[in-house]
PDB file of C-alpha atoms and ligand atoms in Angstrom:
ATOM      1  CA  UNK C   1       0.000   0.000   0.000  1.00 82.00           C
ATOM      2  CA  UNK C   2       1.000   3.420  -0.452  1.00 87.00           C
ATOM      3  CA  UNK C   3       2.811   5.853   2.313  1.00 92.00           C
ATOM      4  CA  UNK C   4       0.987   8.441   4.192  1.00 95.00           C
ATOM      5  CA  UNK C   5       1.681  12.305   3.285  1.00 97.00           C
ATOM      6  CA  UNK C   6       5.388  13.358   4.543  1.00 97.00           C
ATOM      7  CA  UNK C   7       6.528  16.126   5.234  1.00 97.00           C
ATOM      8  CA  UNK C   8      10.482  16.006   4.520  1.00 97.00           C
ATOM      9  CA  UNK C   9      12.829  18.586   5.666  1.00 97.00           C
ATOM     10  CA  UNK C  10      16.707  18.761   3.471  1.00 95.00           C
ATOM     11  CA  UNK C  11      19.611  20.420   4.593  1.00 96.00           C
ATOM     12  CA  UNK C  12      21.945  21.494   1.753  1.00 96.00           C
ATOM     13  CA  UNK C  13      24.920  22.322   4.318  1.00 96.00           C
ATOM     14  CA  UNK C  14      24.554  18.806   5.956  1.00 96.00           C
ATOM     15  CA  UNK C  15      23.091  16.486   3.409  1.00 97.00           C
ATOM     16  CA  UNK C  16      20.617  14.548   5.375  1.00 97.00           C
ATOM     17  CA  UNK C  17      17.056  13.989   5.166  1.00 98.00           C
ATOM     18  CA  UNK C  18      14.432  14.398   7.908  1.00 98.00           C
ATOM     19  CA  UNK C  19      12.633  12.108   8.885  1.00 97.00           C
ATOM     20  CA  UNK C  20      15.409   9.560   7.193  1.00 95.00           C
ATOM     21  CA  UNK C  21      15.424   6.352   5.708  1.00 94.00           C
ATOM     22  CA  UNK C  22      18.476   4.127   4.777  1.00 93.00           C
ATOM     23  CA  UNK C  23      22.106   5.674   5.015  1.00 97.00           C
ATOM     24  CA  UNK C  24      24.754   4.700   2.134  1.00 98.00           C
ATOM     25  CA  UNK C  25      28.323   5.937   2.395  1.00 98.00           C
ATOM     26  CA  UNK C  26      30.885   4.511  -0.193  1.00 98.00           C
ATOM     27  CA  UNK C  27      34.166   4.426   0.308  1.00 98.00           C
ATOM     28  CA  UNK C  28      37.548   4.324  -1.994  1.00 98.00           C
ATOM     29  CA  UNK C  29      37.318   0.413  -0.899  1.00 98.00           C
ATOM     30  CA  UNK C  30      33.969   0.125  -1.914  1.00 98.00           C
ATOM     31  CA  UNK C  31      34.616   1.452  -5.763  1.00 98.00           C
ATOM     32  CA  UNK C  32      36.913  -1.039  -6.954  1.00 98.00           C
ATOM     33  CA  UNK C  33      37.260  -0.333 -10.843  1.00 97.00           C
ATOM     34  CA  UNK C  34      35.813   2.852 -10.813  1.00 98.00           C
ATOM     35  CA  UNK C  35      38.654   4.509 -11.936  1.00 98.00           C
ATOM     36  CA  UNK C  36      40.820   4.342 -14.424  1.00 97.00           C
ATOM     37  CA  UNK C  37      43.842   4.366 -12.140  1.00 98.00           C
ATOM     38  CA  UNK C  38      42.765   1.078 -10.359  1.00 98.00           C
ATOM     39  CA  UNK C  39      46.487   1.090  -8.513  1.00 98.00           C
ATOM     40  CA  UNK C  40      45.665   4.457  -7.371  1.00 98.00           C
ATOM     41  CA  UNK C  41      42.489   3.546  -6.240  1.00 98.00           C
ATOM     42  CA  UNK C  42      43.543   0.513  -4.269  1.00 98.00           C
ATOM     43  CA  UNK C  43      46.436   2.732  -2.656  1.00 98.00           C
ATOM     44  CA  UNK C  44      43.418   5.115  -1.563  1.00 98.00           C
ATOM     45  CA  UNK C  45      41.858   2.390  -0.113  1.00 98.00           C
ATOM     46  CA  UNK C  46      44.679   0.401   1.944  1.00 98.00           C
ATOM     47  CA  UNK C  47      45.655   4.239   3.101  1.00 98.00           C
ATOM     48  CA  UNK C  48      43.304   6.374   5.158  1.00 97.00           C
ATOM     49  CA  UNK C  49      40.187   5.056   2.600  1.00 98.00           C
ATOM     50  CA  UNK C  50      38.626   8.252   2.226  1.00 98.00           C
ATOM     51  CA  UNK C  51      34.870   8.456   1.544  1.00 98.00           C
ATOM     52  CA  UNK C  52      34.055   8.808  -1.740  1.00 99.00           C
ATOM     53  CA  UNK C  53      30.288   9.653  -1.560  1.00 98.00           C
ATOM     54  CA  UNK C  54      27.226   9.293   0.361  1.00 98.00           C
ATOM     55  CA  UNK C  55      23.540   8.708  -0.285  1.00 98.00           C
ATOM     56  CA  UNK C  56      20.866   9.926   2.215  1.00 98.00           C
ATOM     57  CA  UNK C  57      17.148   9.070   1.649  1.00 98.00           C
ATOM     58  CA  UNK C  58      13.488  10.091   3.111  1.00 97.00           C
ATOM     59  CA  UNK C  59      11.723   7.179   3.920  1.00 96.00           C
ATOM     60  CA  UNK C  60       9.525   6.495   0.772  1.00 97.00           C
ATOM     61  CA  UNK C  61      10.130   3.035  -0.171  1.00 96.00           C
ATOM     62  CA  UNK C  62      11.400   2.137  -3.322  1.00 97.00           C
ATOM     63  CA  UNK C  63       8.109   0.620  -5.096  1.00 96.00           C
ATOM     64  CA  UNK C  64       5.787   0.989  -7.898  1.00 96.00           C
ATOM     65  CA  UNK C  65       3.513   4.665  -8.198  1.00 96.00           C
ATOM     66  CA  UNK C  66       6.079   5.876  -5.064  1.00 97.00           C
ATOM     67  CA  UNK C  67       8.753   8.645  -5.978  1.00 97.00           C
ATOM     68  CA  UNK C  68      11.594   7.860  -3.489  1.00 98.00           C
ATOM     69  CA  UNK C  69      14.357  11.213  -3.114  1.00 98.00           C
ATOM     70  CA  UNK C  70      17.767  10.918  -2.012  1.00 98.00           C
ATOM     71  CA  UNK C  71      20.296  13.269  -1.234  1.00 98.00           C
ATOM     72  CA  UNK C  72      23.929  12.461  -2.267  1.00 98.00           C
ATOM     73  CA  UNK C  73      26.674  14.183  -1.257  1.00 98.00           C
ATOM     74  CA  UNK C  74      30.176  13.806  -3.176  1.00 98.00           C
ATOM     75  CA  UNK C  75      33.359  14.457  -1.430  1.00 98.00           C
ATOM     76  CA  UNK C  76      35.960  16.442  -3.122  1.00 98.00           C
ATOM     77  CA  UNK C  77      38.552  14.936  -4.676  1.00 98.00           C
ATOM     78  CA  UNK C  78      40.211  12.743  -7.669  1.00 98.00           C
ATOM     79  CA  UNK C  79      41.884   9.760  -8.262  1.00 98.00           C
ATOM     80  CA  UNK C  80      44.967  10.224 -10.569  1.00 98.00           C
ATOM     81  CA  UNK C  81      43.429  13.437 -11.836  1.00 98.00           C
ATOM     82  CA  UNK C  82      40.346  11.861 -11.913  1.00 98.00           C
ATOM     83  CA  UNK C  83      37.717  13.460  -9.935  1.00 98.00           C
ATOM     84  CA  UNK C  84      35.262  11.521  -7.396  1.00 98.00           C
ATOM     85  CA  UNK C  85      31.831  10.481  -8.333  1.00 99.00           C
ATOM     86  CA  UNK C  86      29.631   7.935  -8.226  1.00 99.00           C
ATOM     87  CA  UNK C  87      29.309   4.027  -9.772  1.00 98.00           C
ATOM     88  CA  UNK C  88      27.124   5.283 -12.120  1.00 98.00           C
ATOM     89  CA  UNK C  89      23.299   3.416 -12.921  1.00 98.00           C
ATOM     90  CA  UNK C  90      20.886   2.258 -15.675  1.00 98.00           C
ATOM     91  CA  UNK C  91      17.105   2.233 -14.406  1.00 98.00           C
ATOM     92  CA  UNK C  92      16.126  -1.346 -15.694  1.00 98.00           C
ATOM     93  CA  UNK C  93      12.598  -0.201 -15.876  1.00 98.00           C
ATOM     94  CA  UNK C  94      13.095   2.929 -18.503  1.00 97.00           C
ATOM     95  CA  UNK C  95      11.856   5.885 -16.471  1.00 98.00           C
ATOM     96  CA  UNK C  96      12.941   9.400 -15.838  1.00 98.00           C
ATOM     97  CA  UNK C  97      14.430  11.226 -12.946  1.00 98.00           C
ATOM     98  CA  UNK C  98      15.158  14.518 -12.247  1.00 98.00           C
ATOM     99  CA  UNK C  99      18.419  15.705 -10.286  1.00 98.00           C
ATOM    100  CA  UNK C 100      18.273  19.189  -7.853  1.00 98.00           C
ATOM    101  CA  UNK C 101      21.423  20.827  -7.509  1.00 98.00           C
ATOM    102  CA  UNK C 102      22.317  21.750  -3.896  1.00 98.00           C
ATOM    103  CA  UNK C 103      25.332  23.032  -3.532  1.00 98.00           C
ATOM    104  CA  UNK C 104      29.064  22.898  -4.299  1.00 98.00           C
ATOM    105  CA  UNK C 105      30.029  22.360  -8.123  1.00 98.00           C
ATOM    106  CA  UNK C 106      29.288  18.969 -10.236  1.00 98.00           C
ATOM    107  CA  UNK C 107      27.833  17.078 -13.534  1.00 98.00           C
ATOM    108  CA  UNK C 108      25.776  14.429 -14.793  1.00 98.00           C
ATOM    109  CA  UNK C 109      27.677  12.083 -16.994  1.00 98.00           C
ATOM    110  CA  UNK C 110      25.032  10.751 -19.415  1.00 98.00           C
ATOM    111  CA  UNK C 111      25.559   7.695 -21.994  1.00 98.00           C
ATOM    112  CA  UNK C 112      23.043   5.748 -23.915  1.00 98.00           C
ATOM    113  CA  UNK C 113      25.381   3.188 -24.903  1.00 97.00           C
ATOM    114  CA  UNK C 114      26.374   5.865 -28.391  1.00 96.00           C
ATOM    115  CA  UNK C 115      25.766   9.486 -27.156  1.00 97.00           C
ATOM    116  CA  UNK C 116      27.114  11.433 -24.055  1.00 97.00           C
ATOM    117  CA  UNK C 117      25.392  13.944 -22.757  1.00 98.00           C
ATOM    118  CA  UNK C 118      27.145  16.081 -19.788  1.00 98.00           C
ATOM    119  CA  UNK C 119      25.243  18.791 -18.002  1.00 98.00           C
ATOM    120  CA  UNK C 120      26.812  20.924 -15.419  1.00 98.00           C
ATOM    121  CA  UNK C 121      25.110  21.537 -12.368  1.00 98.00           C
ATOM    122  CA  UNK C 122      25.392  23.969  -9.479  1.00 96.00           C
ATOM    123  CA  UNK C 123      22.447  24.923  -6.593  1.00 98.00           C
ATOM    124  CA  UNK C 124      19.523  25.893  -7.775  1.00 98.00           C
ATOM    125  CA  UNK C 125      19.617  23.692 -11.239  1.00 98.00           C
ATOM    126  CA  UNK C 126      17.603  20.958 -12.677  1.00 98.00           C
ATOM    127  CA  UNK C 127      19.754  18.085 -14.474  1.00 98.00           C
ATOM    128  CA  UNK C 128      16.575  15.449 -16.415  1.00 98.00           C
ATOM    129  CA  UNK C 129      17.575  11.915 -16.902  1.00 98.00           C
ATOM    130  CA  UNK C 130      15.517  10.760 -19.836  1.00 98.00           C
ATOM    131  CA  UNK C 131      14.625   6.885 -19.373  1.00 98.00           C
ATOM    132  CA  UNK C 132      17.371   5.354 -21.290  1.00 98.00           C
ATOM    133  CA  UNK C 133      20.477   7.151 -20.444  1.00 98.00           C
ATOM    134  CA  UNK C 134      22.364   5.763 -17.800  1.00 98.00           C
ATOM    135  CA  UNK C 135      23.766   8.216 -15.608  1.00 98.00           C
ATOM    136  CA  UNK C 136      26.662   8.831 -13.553  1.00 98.00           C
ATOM    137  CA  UNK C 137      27.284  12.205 -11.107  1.00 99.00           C
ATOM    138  CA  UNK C 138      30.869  13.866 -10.538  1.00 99.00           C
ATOM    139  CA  UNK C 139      32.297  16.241  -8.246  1.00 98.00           C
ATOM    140  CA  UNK C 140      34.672  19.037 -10.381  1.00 98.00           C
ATOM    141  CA  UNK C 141      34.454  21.778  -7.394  1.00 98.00           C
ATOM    142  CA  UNK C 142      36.526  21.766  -4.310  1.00 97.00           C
ATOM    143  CA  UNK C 143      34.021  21.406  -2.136  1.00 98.00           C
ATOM    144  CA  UNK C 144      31.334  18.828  -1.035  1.00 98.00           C
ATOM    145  CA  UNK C 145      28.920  18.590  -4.081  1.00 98.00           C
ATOM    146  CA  UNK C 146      25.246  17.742  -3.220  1.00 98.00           C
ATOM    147  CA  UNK C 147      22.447  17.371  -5.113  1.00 98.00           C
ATOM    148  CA  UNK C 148      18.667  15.728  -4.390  1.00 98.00           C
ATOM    149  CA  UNK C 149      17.322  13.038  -7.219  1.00 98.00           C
ATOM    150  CA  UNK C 150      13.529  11.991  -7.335  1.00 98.00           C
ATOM    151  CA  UNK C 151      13.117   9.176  -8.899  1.00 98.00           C
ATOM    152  CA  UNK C 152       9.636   6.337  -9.895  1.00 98.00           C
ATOM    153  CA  UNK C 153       9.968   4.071  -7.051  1.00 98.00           C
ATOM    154  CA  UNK C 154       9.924   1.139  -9.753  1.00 98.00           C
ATOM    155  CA  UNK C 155      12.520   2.058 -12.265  1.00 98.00           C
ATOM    156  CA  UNK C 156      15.497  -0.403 -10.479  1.00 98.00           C
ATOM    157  CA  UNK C 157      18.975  -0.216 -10.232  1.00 98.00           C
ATOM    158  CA  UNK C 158      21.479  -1.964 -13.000  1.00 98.00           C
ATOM    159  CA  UNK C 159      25.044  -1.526 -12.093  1.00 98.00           C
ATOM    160  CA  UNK C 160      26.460  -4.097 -14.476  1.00 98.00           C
ATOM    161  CA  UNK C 161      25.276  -1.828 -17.817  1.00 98.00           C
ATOM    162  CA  UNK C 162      27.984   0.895 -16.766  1.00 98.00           C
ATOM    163  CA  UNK C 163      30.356  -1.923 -15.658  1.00 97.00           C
ATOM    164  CA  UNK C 164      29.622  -3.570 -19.538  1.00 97.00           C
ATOM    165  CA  UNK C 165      29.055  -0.508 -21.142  1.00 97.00           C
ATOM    166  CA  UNK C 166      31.444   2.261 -19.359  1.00 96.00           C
ATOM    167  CA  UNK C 167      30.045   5.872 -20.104  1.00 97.00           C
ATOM    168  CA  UNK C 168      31.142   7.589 -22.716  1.00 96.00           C
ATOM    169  CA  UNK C 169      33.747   9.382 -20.768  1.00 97.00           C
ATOM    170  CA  UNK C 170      35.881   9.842 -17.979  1.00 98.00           C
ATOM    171  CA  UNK C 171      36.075  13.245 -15.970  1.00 98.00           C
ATOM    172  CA  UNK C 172      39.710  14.986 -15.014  1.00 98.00           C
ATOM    173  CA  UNK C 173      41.035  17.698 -13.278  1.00 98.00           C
ATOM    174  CA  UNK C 174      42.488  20.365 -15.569  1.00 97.00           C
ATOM    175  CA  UNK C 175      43.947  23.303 -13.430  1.00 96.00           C
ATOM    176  CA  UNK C 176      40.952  24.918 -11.951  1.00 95.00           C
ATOM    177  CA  UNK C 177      38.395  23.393 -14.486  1.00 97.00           C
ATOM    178  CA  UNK C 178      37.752  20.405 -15.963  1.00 98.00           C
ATOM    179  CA  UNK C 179      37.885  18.065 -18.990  1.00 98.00           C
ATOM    180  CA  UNK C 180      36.141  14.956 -20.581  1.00 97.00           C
ATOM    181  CA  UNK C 181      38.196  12.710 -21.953  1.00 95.00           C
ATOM    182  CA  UNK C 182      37.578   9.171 -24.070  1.00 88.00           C
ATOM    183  CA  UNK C 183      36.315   6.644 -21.881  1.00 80.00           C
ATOM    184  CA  UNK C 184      38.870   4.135 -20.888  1.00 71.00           C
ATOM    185  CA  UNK C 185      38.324   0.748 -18.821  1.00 65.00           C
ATOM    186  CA  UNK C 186      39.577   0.622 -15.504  1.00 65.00           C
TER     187      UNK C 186
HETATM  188  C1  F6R Q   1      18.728   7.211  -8.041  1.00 63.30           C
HETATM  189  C2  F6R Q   1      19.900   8.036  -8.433  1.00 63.30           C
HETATM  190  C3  F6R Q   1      20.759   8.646  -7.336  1.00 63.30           C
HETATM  191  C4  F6R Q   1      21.994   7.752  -7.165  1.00 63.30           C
HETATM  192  C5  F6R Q   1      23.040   8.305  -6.190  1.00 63.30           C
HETATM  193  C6  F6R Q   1      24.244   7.372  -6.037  1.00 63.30           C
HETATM  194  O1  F6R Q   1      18.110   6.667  -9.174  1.00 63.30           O
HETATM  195  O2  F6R Q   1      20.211   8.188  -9.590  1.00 63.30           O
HETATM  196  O3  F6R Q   1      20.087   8.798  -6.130  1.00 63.30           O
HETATM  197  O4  F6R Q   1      21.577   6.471  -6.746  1.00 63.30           O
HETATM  198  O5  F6R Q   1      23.507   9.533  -6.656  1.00 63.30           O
HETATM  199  O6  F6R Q   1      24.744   6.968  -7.275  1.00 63.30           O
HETATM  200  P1  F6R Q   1      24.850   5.414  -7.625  1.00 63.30           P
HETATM  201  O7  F6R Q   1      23.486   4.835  -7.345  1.00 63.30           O
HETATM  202  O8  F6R Q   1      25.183   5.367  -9.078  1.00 63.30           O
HETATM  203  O9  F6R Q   1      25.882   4.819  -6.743  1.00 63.30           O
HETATM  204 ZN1   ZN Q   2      19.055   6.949 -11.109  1.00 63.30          ZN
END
């Protein structure tokens, strides 16, 4: 059955969610072959294993007619040039979502499996997610990026498309900006 009404409080400055469902923090150990740098990576993770990012959610389940929000928060940083972001998704189901940009400085990597779409996203700014692109967020600031994503509780997960597929490209430092470069496995 459906949820009652909620009222759900954010906090940009904190990324949480009130009242708050499950917490997900991923760490440089938890991303193996996310990078390109894999050495680097594993380095990372045998040293002080930094967080990489972390995904707070309100507590509207993830099931059909429902439109669960989370709020992830990317830590600054890169790998090898390479900045932080996340694993990177396909909704199984083909549905939309729509990204909110919080604060800090960051992108949504975009692939289809032939195009790539990037769109740059600061607070205040709506990234869209057509159903169909599998989608991937990245930190390019130098501080904590955050954004909120609503998303139909029954469009799934699929991690192994962007491990098959990759995404197009991969996202580096480049003095005080960034570039996109070819995609390259891990
Ligand atoms: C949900 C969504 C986001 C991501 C979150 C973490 O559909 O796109 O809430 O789940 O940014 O990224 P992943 O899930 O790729 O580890
Ligand atoms: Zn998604």
């Amino acid at each position: 059955p459906p949820i009652d009404p909620l009222r759900i409080s954010f906090s940009a400055a904190h990324g949480t969610m009130t009242p708050e469902g499950p917490l997900l923090t991923r760490r440089m150990s938890d991303v193996a072959g996310l990078f390109a740098d894999e050495d680097a990576r594993r380095r990372a993770a045998d040293g002080d294993d930094p967080v990489v990012y972390t995904v707070a959610a309100s507590p509207v389940p993830e099931a059909a007619g429902e439109l669960p929000q989370s709020l992830t928060t990317i830590l600054p940083g890169a790998v090898s040039g390479e900045f932080h972001m996340t694993k990177g998704h396909m909704h199984p189901d083909p549905q939309g979502e729509i990204y909110l940009g919080l604060s800090g400085r960051g992108g949504v990597l975009m692939y289809d499996g032939t195009r790539t779409e990037w769109i740059e996203m600061e607070p205040g700014m709506i990234g869209y997610i057509p159903p169909g692109w599998a989608h991937r967020s990245v930190n390019v600031g130098d501080e904590p990026y955050r954004f909120l994503a609503v998303y139909p509780g029954s469009a799934g997960h699929d991690y192994g498309w962007v491990v098959e597929h990759g995404m197009g490209r991969r996202v580096y430092r480049d003095g005080a900006s960034y570039t996109l470069a070819p995609f390259s496995a891990a």
